[in-house]
CSV table of C-alpha atoms in Angstrom, one decimal:
chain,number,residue,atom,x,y,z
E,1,UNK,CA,107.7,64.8,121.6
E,2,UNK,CA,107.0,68.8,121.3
E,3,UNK,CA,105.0,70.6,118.9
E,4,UNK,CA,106.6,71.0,115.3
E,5,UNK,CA,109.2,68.1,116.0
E,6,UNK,CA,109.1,64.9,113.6
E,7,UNK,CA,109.6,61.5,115.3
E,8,UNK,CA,113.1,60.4,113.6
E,9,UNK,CA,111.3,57.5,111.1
E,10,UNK,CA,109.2,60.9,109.6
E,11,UNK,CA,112.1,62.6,109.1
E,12,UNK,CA,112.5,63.8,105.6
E,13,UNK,CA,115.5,62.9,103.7
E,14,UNK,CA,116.6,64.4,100.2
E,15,UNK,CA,119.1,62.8,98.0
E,16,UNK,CA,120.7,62.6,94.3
E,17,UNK,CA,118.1,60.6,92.2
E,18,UNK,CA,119.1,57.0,90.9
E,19,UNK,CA,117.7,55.0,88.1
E,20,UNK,CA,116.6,52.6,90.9
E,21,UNK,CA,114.0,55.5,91.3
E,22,UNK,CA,112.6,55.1,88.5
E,23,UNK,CA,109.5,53.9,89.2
E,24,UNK,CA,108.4,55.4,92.2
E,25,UNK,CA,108.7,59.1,90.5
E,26,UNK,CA,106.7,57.8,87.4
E,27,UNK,CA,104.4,56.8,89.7
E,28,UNK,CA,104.2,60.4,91.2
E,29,UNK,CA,104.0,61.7,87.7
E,30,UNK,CA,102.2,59.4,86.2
E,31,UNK,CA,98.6,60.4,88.0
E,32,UNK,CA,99.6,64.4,87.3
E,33,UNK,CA,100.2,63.3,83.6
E,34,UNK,CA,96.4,61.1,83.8
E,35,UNK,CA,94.1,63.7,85.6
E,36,UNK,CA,95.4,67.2,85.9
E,37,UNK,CA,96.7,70.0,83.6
E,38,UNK,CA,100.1,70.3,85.5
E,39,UNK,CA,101.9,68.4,82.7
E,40,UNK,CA,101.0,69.2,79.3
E,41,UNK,CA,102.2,65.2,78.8
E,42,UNK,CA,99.0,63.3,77.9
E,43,UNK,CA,100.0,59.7,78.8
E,44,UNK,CA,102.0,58.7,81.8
E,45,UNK,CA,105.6,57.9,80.7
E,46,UNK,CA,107.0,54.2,81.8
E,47,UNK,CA,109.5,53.8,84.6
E,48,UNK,CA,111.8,52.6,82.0
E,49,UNK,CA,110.5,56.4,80.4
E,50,UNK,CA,111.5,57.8,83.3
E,51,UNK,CA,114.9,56.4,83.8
E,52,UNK,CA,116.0,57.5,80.3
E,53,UNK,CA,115.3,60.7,81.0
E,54,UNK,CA,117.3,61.2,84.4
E,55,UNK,CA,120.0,58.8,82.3
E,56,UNK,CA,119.9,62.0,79.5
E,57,UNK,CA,120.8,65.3,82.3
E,58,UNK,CA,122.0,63.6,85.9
E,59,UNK,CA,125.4,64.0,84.5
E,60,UNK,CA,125.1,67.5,84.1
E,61,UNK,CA,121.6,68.7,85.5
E,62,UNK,CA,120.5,67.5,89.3
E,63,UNK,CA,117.7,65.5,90.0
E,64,UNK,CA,116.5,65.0,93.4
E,65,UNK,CA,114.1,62.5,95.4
E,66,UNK,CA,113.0,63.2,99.0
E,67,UNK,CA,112.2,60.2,101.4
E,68,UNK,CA,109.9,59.7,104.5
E,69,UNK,CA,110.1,56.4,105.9
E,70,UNK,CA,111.7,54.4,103.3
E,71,UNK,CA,109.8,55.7,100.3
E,72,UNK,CA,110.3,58.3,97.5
E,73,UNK,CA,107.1,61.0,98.1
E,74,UNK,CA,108.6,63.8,95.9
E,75,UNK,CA,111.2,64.4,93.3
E,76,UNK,CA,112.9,67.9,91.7
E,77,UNK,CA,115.2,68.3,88.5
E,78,UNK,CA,116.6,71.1,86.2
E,79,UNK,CA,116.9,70.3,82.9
E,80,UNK,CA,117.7,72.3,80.0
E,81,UNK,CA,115.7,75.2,79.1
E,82,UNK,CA,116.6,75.2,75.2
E,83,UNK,CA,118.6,72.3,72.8
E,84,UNK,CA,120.5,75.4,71.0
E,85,UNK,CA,123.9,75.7,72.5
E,86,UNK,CA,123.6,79.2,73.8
E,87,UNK,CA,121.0,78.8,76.1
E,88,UNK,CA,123.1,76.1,77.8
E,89,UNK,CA,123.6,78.2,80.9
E,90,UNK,CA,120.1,78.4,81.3
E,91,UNK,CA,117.7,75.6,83.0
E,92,UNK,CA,113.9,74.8,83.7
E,93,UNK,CA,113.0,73.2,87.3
E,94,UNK,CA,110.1,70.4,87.9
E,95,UNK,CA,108.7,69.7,91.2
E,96,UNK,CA,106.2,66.9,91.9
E,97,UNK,CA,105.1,65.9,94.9
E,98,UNK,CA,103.0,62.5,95.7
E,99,UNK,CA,99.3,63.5,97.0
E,100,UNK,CA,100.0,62.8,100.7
E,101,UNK,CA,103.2,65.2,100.5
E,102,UNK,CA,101.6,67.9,99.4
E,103,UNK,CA,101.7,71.0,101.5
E,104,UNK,CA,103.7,69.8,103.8
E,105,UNK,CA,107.2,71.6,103.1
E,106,UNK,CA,108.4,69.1,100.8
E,107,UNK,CA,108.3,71.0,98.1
E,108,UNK,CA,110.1,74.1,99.3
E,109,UNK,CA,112.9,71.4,100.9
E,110,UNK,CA,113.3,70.1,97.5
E,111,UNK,CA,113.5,73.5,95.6
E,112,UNK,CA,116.1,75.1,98.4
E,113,UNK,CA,118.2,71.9,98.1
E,114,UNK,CA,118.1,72.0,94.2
E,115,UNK,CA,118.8,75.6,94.0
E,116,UNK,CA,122.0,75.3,96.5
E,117,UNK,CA,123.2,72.5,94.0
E,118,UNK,CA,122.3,74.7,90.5
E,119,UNK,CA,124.1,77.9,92.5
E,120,UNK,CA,127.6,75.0,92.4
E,121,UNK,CA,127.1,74.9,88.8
E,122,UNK,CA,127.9,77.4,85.9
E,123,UNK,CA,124.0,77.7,85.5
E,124,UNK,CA,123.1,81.4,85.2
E,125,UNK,CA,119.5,81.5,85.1
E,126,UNK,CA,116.4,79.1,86.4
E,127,UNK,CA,113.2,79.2,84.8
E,128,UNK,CA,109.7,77.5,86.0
E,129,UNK,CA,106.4,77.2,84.0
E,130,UNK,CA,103.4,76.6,86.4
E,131,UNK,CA,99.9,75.9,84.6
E,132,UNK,CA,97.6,78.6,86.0
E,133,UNK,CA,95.7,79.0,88.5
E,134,UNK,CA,98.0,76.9,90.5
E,135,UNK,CA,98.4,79.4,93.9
E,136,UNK,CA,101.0,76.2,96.1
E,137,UNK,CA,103.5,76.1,93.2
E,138,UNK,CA,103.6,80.6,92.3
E,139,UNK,CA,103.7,81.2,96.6
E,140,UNK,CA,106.5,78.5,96.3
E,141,UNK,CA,108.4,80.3,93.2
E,142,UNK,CA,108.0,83.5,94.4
E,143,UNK,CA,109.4,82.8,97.7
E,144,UNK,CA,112.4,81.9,96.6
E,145,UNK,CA,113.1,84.9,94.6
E,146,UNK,CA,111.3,84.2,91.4
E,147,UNK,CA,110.2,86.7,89.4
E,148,UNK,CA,107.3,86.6,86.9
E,149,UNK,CA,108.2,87.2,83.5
E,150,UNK,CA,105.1,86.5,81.0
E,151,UNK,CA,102.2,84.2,80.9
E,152,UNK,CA,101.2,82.3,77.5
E,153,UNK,CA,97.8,81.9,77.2
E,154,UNK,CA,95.7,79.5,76.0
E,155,UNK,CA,98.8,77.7,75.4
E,156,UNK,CA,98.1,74.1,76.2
E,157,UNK,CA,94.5,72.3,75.6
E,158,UNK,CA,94.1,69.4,78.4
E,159,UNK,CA,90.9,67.6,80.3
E,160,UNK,CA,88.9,69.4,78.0
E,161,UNK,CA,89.7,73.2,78.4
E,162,UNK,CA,92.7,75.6,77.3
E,163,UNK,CA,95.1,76.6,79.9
E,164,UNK,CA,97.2,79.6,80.7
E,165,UNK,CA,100.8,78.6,81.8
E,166,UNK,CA,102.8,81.7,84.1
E,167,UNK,CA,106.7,82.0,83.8
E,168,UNK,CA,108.8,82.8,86.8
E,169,UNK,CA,112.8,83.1,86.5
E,170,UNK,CA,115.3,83.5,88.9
E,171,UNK,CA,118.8,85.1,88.1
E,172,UNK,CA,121.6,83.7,90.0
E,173,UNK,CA,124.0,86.2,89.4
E,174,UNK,CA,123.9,89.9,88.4
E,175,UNK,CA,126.6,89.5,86.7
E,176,UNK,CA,127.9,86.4,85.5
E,177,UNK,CA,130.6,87.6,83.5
E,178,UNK,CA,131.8,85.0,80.8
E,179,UNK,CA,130.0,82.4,81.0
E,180,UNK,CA,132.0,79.0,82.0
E,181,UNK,CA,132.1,75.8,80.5
């Protein structure tokens, strides 16, 4: 096997989220929810939790899992970035990645395969919020052509401390004309 090559049962594999994954992406999320400020959540939501909320958008917003060997080690979704109507056209991306995926590609292979999905859509414009400092997740934005817009401070109080939280956007079109339905 040469150097940079994957034996075949490593190979990653990214697919369309069911409700059968349900549980392994609340258990992804559910320590990020428990001991870090990555999530402003405070308590780890349920696998049933977690399966009402990819039952609320997969009809109209991707979510993604990725797979090494059989077993779900990071997940991606858009969801809406506003309940009022006109703002329909515009979504907010979530990456989480198990601890042993981490930087390790997975990320970016979810975000390029979400963002090839988003671009089939009549989504205009992605957003992502990234509790600061967090330097893996901005390099990852930014490479992709996300721009930062603003950073709230002192906007969310977790573990004991306030945290800042950065704002990146990416446009998908110039211009979108009218927007479709």
């Amino acid at each position: 096997m040469g150097h940079g090559h994957r034996e075949e049962s490593d190979a990653l594999s990214i697919r369309s989220a069911t409700a059968a994954d349900a549980a392994a992406v609340a258990a992804i999320y559910g320590p990020v929810v428990a001991s870090t400020p990555a999530s402003f959540e405070t308590e780890p939501p349920t696998a049933e939790e977690m399966a009402r909320r990819m039952d609320a958008t997969t009809s109209t917003h991707p979510w993604l899992v990725a797979e090494q060997q059989g077993q779900v080690v990071g997940y991606a979704y858009v969801a809406p970035a506003h309940t009022r109507a006109a703002y329909r056209w515009s979504v907010e991306v979530s990456i989480y990645l198990g601890e042993h995926a981490r930087g390790r590609g997975i990320g970016g292979a979810l975000l390029d395969d979400l963002l090839e999905r988003v671009r089939a859509t009549s989504f205009v414009t992605v957003r992502a919020g990234t509790t600061l400092p967090n330097d893996a997740s901005v390099r990852l934005f930014e490479s992709r052509g996300f721009a930062l817009v603003g950073i709230f401070h002192k906007t969310g109080y977790k573990l004991g401390r306030w945290h800042d939280v950065g704002w990146w956007e990416l446009v998908l079109s110039d211009d979108p004309g009218p927007p479709r339905p």
